[in-house]
Structure formats: C-alpha cells, structure tokens
Short mmCIF file of N, CA and C in Angstrom, two decimals:
data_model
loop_
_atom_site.label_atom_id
_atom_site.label_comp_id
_atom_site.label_asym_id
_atom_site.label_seq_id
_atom_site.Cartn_x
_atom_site.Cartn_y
_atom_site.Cartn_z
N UNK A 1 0.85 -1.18 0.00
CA UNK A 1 0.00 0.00 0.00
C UNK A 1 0.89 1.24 0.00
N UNK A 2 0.73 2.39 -0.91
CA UNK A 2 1.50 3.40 -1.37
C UNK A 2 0.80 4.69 0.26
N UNK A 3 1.92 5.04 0.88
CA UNK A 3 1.33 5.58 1.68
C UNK A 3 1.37 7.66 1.23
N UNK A 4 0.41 7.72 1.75
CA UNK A 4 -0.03 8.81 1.30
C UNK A 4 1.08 10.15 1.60
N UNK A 5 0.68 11.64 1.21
CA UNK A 5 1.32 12.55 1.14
C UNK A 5 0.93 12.77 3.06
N UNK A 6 -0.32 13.01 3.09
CA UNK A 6 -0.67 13.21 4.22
C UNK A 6 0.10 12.49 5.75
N UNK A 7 -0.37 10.94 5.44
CA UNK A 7 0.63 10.29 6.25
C UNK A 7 2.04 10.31 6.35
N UNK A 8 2.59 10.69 5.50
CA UNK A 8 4.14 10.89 5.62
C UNK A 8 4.13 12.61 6.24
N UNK A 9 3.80 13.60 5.98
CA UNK A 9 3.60 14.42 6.64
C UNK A 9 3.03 14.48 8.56
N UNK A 10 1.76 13.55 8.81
CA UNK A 10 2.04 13.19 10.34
C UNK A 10 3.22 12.82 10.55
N UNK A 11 3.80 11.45 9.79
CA UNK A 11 4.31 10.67 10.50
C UNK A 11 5.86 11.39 10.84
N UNK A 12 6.14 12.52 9.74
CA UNK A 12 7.57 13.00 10.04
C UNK A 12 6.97 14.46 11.37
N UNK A 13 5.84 14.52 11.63
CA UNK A 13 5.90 15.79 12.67
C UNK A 13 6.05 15.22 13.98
N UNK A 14 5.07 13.87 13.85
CA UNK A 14 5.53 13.23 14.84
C UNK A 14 6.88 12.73 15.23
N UNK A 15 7.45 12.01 14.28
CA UNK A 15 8.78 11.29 14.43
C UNK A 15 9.58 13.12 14.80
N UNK A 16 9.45 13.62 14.02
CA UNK A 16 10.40 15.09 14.91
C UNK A 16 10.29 15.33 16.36
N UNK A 17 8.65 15.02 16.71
CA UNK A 17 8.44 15.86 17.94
C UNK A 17 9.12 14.45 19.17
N UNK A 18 8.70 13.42 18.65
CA UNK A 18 9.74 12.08 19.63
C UNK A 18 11.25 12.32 19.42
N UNK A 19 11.70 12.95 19.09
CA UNK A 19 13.25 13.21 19.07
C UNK A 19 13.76 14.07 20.09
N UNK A 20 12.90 15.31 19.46
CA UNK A 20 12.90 16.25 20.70
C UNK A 20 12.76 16.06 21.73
N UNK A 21 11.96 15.22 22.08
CA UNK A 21 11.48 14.97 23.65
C UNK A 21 11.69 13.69 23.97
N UNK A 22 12.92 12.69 23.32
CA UNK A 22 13.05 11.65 23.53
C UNK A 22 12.62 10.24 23.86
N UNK A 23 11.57 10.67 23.09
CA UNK A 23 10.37 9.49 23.18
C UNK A 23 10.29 8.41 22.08
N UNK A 24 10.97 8.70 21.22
CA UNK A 24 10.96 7.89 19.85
C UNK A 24 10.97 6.00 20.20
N UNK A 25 11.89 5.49 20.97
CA UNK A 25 11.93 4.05 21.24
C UNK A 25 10.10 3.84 22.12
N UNK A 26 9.84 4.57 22.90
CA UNK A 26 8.58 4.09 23.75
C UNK A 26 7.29 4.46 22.48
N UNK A 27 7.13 5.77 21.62
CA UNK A 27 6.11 5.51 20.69
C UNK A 27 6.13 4.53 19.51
N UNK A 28 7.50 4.06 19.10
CA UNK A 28 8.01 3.02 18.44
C UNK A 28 6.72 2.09 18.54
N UNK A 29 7.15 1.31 19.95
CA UNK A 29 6.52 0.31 20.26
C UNK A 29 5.27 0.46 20.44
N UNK A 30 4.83 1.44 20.78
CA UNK A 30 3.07 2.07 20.19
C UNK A 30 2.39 1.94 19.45
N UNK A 31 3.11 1.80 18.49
CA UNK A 31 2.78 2.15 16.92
C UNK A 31 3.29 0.68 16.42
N UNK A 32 3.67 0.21 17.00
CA UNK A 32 4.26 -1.38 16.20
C UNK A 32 2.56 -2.18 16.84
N UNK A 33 2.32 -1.84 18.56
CA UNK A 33 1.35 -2.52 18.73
C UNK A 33 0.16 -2.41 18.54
N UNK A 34 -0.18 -0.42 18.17
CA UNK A 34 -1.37 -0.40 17.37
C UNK A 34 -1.28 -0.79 15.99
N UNK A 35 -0.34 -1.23 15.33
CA UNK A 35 -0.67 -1.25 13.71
C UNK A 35 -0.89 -2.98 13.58
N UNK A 36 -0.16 -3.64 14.61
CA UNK A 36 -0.38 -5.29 14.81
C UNK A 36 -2.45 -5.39 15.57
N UNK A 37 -2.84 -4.59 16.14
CA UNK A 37 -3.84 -4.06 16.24
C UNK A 37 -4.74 -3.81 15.48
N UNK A 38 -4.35 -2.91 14.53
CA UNK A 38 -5.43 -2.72 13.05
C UNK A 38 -4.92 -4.02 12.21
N UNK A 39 -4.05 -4.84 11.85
CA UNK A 39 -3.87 -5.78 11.47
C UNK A 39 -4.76 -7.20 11.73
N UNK A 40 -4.65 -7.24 13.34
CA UNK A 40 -5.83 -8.30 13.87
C UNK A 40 -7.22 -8.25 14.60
N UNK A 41 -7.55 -6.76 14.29
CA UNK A 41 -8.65 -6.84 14.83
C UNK A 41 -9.97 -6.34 14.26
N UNK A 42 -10.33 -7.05 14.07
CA UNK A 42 -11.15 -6.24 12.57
C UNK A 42 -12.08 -5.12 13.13
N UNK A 43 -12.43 -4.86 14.60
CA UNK A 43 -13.77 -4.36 14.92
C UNK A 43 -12.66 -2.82 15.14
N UNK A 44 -11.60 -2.51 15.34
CA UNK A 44 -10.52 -1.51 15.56
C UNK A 44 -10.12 -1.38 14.38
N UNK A 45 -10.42 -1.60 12.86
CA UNK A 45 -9.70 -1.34 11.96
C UNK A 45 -10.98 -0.68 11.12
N UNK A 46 -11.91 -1.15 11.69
CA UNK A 46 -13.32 -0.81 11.01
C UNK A 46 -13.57 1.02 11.67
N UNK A 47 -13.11 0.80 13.14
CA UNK A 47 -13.41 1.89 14.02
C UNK A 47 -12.45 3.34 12.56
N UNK A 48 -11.36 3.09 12.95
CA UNK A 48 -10.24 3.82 12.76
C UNK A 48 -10.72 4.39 10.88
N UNK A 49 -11.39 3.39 10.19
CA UNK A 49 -11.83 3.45 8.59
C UNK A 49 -13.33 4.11 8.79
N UNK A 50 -14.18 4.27 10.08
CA UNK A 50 -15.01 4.32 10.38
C UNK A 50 -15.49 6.04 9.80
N UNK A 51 -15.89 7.06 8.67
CA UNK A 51 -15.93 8.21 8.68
C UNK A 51 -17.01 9.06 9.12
N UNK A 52 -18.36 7.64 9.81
CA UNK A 52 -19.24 8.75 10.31
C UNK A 52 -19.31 8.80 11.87
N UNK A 53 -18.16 8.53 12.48
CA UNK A 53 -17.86 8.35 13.68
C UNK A 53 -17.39 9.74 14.60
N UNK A 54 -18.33 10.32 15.06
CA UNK A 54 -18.04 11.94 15.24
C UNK A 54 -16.17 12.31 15.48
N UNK A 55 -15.11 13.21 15.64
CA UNK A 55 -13.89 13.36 16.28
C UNK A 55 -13.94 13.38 18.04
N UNK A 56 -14.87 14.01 18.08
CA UNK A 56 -15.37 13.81 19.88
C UNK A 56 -15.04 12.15 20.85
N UNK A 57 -16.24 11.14 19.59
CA UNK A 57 -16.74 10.21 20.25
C UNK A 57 -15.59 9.20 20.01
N UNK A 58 -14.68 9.49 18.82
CA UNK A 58 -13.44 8.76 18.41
C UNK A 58 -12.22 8.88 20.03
N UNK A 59 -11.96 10.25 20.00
CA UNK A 59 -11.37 10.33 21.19
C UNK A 59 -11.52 10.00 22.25
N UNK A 60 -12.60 9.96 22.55
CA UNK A 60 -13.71 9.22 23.89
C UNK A 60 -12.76 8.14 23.54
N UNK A 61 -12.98 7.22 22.48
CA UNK A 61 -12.98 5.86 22.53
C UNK A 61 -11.65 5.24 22.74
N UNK A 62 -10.52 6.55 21.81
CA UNK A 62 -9.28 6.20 22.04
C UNK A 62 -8.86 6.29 23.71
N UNK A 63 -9.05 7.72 23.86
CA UNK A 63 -8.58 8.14 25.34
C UNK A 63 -8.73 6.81 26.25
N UNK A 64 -10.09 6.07 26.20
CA UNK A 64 -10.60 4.90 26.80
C UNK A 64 -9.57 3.85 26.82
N UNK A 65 -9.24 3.08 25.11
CA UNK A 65 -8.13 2.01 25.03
C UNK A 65 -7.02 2.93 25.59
N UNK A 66 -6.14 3.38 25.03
CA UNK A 66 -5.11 3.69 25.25
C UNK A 66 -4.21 4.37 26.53
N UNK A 67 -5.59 5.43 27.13
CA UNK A 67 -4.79 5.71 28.65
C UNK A 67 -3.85 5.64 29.18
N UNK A 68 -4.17 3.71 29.79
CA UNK A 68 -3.24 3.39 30.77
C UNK A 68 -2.09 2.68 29.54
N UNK A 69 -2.14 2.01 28.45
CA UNK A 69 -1.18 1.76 27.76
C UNK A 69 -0.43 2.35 27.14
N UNK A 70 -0.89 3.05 26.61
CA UNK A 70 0.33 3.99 25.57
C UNK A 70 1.19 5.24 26.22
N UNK A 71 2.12 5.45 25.53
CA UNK A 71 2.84 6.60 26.04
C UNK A 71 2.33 8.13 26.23
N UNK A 72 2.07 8.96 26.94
CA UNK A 72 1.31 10.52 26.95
C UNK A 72 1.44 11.23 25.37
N UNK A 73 2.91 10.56 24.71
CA UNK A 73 2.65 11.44 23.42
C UNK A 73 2.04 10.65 22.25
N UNK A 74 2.23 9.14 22.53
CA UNK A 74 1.58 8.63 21.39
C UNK A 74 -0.03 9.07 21.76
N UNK A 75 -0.45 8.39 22.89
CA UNK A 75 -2.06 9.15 23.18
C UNK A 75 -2.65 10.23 22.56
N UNK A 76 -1.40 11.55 22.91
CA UNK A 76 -2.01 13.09 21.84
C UNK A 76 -1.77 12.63 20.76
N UNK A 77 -0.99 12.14 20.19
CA UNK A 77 -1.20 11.89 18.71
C UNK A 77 -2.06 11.32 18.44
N UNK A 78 -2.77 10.17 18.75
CA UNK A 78 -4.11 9.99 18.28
C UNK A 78 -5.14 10.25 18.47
N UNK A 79 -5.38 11.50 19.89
CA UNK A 79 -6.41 12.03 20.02
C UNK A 79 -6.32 12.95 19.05
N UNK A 80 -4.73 13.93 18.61
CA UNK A 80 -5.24 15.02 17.33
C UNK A 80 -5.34 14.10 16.11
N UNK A 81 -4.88 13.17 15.61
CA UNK A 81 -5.98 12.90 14.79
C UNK A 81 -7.23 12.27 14.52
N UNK A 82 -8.06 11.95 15.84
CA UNK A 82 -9.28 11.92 15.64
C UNK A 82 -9.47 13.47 15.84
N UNK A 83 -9.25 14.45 16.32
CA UNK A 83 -9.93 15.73 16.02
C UNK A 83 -9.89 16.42 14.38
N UNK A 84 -8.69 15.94 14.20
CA UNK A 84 -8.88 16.11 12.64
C UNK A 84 -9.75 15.03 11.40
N UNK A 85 -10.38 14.60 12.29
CA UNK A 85 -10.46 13.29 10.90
C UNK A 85 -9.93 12.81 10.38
N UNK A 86 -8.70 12.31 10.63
CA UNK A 86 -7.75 11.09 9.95
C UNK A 86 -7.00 10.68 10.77
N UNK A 87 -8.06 9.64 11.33
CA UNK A 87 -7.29 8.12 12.01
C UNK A 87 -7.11 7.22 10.77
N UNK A 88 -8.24 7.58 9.65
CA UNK A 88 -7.61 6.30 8.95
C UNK A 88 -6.72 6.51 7.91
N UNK A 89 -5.85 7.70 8.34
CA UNK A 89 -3.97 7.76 7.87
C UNK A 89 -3.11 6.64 8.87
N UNK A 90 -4.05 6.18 9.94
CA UNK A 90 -3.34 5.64 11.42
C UNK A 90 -2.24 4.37 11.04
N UNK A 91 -2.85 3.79 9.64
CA UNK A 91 -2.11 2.36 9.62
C UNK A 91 -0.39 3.09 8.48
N UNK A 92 -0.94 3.81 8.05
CA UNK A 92 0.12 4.54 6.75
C UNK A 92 0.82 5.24 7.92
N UNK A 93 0.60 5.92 8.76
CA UNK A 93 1.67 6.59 9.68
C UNK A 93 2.05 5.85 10.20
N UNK A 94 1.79 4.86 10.90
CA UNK A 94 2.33 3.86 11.58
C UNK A 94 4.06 3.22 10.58
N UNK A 95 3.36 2.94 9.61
CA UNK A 95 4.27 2.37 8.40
C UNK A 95 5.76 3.31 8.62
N UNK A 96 5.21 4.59 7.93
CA UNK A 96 6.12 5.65 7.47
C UNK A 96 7.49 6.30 8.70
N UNK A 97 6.46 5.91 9.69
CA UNK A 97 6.96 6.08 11.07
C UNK A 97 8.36 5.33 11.51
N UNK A 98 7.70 4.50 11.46
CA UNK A 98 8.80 3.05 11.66
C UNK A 98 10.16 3.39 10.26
N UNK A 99 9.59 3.64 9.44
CA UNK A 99 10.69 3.59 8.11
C UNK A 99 11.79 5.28 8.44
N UNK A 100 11.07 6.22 9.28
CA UNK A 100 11.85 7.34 9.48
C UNK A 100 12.85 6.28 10.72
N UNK A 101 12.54 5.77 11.53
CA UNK A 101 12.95 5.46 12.53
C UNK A 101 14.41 4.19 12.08
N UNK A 102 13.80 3.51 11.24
CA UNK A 102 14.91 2.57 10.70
C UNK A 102 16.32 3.36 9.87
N UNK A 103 15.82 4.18 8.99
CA UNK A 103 16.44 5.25 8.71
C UNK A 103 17.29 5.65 9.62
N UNK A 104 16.83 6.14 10.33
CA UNK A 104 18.09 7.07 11.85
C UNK A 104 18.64 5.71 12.52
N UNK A 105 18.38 4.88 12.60
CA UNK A 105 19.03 3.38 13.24
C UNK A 105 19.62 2.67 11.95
N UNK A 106 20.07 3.00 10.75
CA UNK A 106 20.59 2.48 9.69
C UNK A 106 20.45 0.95 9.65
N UNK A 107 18.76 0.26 9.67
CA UNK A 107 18.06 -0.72 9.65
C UNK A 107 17.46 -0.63 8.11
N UNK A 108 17.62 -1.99 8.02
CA UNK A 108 17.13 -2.11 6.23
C UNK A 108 16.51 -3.42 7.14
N UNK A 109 15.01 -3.47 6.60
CA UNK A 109 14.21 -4.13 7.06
C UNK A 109 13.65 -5.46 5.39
N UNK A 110 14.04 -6.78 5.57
CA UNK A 110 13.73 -7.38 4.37
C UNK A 110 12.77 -8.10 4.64
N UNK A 111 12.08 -9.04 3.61
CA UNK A 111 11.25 -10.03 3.62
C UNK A 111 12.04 -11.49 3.11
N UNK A 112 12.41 -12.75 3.78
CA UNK A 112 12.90 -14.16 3.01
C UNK A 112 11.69 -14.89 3.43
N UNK A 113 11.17 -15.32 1.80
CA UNK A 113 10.27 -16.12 1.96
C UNK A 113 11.02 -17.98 1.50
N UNK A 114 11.11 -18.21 2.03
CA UNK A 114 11.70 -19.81 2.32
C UNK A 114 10.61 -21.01 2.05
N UNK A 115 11.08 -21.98 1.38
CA UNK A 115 10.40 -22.83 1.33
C UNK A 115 10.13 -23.92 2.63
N UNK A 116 11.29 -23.92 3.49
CA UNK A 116 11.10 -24.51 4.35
C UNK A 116 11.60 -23.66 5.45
N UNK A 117 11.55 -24.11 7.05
CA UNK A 117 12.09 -23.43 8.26
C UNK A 117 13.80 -23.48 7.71
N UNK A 118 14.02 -22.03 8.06
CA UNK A 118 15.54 -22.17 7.96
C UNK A 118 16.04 -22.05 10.10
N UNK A 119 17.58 -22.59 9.27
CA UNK A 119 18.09 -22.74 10.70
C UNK A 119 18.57 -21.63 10.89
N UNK A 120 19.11 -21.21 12.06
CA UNK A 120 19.90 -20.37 12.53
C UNK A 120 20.73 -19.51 11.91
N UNK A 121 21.91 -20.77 11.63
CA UNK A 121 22.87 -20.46 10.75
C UNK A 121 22.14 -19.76 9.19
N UNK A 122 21.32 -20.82 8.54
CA UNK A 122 21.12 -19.98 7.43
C UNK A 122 20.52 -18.71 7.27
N UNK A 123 19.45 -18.71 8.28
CA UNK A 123 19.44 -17.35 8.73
C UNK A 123 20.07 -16.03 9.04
N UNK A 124 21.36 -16.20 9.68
CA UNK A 124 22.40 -15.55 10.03
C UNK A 124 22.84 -15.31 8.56
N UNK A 125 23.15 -16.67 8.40
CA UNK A 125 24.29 -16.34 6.90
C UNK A 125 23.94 -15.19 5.65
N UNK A 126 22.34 -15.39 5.42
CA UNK A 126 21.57 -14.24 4.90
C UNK A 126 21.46 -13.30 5.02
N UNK A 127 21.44 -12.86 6.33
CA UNK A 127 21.85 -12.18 6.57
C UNK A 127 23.07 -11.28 6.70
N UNK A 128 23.82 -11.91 7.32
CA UNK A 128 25.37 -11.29 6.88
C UNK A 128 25.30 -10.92 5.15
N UNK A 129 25.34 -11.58 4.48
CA UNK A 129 25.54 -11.84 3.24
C UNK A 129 24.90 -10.36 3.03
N UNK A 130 23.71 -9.84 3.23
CA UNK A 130 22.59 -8.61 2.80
C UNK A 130 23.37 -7.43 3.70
N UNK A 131 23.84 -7.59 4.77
CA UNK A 131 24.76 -6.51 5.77
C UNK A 131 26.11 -6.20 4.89
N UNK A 132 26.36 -6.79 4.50
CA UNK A 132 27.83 -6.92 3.75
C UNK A 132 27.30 -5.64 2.34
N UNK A 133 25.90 -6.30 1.95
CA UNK A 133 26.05 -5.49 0.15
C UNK A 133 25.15 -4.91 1.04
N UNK A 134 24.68 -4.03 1.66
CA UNK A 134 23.96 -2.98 1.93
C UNK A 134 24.62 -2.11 2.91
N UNK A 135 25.82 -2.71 3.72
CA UNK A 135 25.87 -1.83 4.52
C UNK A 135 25.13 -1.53 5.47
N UNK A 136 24.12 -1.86 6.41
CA UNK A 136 23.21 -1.44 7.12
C UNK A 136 22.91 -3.25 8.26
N UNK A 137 22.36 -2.30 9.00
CA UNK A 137 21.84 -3.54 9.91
C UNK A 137 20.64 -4.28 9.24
N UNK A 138 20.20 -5.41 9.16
CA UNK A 138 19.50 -6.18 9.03
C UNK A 138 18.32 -6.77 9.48
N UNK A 139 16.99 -6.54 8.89
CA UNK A 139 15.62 -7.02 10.25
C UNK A 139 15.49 -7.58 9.12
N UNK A 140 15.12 -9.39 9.74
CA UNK A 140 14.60 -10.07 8.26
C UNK A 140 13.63 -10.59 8.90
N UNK A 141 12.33 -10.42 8.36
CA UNK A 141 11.45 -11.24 8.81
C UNK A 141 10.89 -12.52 7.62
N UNK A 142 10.64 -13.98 8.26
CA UNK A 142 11.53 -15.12 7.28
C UNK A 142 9.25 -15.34 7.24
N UNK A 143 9.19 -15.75 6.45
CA UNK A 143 7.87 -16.73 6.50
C UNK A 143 8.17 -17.83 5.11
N UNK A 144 7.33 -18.66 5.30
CA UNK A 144 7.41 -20.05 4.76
C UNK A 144 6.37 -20.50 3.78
N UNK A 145 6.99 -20.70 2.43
CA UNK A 145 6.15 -21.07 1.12
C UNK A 145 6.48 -22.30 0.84
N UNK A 146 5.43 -23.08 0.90
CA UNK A 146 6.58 -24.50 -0.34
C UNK A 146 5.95 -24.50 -1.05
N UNK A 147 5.19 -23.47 -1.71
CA UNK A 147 5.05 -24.01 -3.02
C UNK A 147 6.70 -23.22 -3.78
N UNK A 148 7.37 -22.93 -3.18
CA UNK A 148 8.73 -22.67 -3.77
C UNK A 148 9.87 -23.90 -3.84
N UNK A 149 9.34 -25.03 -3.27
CA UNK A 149 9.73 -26.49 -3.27
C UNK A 149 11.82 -26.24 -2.90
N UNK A 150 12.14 -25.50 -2.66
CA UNK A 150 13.28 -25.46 -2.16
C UNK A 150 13.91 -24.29 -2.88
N UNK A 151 14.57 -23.52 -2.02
CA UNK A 151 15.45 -22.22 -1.69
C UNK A 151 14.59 -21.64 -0.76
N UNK A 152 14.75 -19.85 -1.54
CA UNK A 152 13.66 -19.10 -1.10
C UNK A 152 13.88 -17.65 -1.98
N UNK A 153 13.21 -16.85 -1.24
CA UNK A 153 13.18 -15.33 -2.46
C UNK A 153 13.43 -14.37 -1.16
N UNK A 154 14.30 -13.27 -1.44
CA UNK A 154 14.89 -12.18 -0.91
C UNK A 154 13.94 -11.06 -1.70
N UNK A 155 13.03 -9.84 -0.37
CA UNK A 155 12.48 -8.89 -0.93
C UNK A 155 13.28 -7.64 0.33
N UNK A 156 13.43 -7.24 -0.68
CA UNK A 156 14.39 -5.51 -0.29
C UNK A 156 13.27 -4.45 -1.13
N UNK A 157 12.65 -3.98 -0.10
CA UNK A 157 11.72 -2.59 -0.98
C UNK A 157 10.88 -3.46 -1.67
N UNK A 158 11.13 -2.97 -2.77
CA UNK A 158 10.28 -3.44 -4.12
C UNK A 158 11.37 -4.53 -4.62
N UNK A 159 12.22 -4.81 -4.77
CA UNK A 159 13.04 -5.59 -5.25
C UNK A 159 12.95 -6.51 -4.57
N UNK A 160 12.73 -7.97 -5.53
CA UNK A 160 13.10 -9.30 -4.95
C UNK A 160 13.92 -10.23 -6.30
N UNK A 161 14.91 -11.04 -5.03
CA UNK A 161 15.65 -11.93 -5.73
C UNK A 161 15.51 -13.43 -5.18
N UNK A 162 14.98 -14.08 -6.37
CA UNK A 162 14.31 -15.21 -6.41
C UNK A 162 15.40 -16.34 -6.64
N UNK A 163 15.72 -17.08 -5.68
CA UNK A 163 16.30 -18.45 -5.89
C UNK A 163 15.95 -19.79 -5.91
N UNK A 164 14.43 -19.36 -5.93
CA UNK A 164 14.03 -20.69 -5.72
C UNK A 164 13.89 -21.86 -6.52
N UNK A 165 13.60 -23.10 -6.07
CA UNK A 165 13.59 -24.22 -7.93
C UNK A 165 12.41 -23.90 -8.05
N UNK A 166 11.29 -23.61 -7.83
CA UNK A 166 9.86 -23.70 -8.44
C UNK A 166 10.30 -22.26 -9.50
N UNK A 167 10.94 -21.41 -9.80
CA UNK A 167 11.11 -20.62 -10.48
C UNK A 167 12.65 -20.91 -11.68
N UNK A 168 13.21 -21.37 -11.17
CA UNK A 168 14.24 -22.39 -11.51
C UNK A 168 13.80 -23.18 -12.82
N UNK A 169 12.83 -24.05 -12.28
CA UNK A 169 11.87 -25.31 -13.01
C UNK A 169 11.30 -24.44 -13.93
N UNK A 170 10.28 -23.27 -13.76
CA UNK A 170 9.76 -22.21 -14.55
C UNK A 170 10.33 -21.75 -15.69
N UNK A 171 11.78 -21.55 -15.47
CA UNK A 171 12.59 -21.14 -16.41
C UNK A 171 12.97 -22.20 -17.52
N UNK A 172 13.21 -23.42 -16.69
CA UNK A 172 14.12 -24.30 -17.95
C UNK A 172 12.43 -24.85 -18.78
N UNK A 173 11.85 -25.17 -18.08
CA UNK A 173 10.54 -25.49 -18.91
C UNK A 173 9.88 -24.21 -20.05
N UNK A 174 10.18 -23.01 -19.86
CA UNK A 174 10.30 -22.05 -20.58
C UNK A 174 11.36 -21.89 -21.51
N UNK A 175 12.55 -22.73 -21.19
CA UNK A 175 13.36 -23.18 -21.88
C UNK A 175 13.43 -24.03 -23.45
N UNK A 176 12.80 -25.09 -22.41
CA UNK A 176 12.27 -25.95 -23.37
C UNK A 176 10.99 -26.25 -24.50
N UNK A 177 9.93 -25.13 -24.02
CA UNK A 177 9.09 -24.90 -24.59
C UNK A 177 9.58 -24.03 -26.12
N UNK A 178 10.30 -22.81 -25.90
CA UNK A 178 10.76 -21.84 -26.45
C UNK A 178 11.72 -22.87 -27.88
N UNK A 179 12.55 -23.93 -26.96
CA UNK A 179 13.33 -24.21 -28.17
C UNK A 179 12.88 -25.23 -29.77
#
C-alpha cells in the first residue's frame, strides 16, 4: 500500500516531535502494537476506517483504550488525529513512522520467503551476506512457502531476488518450450 502525502507528513511531525522529547523508542513500540492491532482486529480497523464516527466520540474511545497503555505522546497523537479526521492515515503513519525510525538506526528491514524453516545459521548467513552489500543492519522477517519447493526469495523494498527451484523449473521449462 502506497502511503499517502498526508501520512508521511504526520508521520515526520511526529517522528520530529519524539526526538525532541526523547520518546521515539517508547512511541516506536506504540505504533508497532497499534498497527499489529489494526492488522488483527477487525472491529478496531473498522473503528479507525469508520468516517461517520463523530472526532469527539473517536477520542472518547481512544482516550478509553489507550490511557493506561500507551505513552502521553503517542495518546495526543491519536487524540489530534481523531480531532482532525484522519485516524484512517493511522495504519500509513504507523508504516512511514517506523521507516523514518529505521532510517536514523541504519536498519534495512527485508522479507525471506523460504520454502522450508531455515536454521539459525542460514538465517544468520543471509543475513550477513545482505549486511555486507547494503551496509546497514539487518531485520529479516523469514515466512514459509513450499510451493517454492526449495530455496527461497529475498524482498528488499520493491526488489526481490528469487532463488528458488519452483522458479528455476519455470525457467528451464520455458526453456524448453521456447526451443
């Protein structure tokens, strides 16, 4: 999802104003657990997409969840944007947020989709290997395909590099078709 002009605009006033006031690691985790939040909960994702939901009764509702959990500045941040009408920038700021934040922590965050559980080591090793040509620290988060029947595929951004045999097989049978 292409995040908007708007949301990148919260998300850098915010990410400024946690710098200043040294809050950036505690709204971090705010924002990692409201967006895992709009992710699994459908009746909070409906709320937040919700546009005939007054700004008043939104805040009511946030002020309510969040209170005792969240940090005093993530809280104002989502009470001003239910006063403005756009909580549902909430999942795109969340995003954009995290990506200013990886940025200043020189974190390159990938996707390895694997055909099977990798171990440790291969894990590691992939890592290293992506630290080495990027330069940067490494967050890989690994999930598991077999219909890729063995390797797996490396996604950086928009870029992915595919090693797998089900694409492998794709090719030479495209191979052989072609000749």
């Amino acid at each position: 999802m292409e995040n908007s002009t708007v949301a990148k605009r919260y998300a850098l006033a915010l990410y400024d104003l946690t710098v200043e006031q040294g809050a950036t690691a505690a709204v971090r985790e705010d924002l990692a657990a409201i967006r895992a939040l709009i992710g699994n909960t459908p009746d909070f994702s409906g709320f937040i997409d919700n546009p005939t939901i007054a700004p008043e009764d939104a805040e009511q509702t946030l002020s309510t969840l969040f209170k005792e959990q969240a940090h005093a500045l993530t809280l104002q941040f989502l009470l001003f944007l239910a006063s403005k009408s756009r909580l549902n920038q909430l999942r795109a700021i969340c995003d954009v947020y995290e990506q200013y934040i990886c940025e200043d922590l020189d974190i390159l965050k990938v996707r390895i989709t694997a055909a099977h559980k990798l171990s440790d080591v291969q894990r590691n090793a992939i890592k290293q290997k992506l630290k080495a040509q990027y330069e940067k620290t490494i967050d890989a988060e690994v999930d598991i395909d077999a219909s890729l029947i063995g390797g797996f595929k490396i996604q950086v951004g928009d870029h992915i590099r595919d090693y797998s045999i089900a694409t492998k097989l794709e090719q030479f049978e495209q191979c052989v078709i072609g000749a």
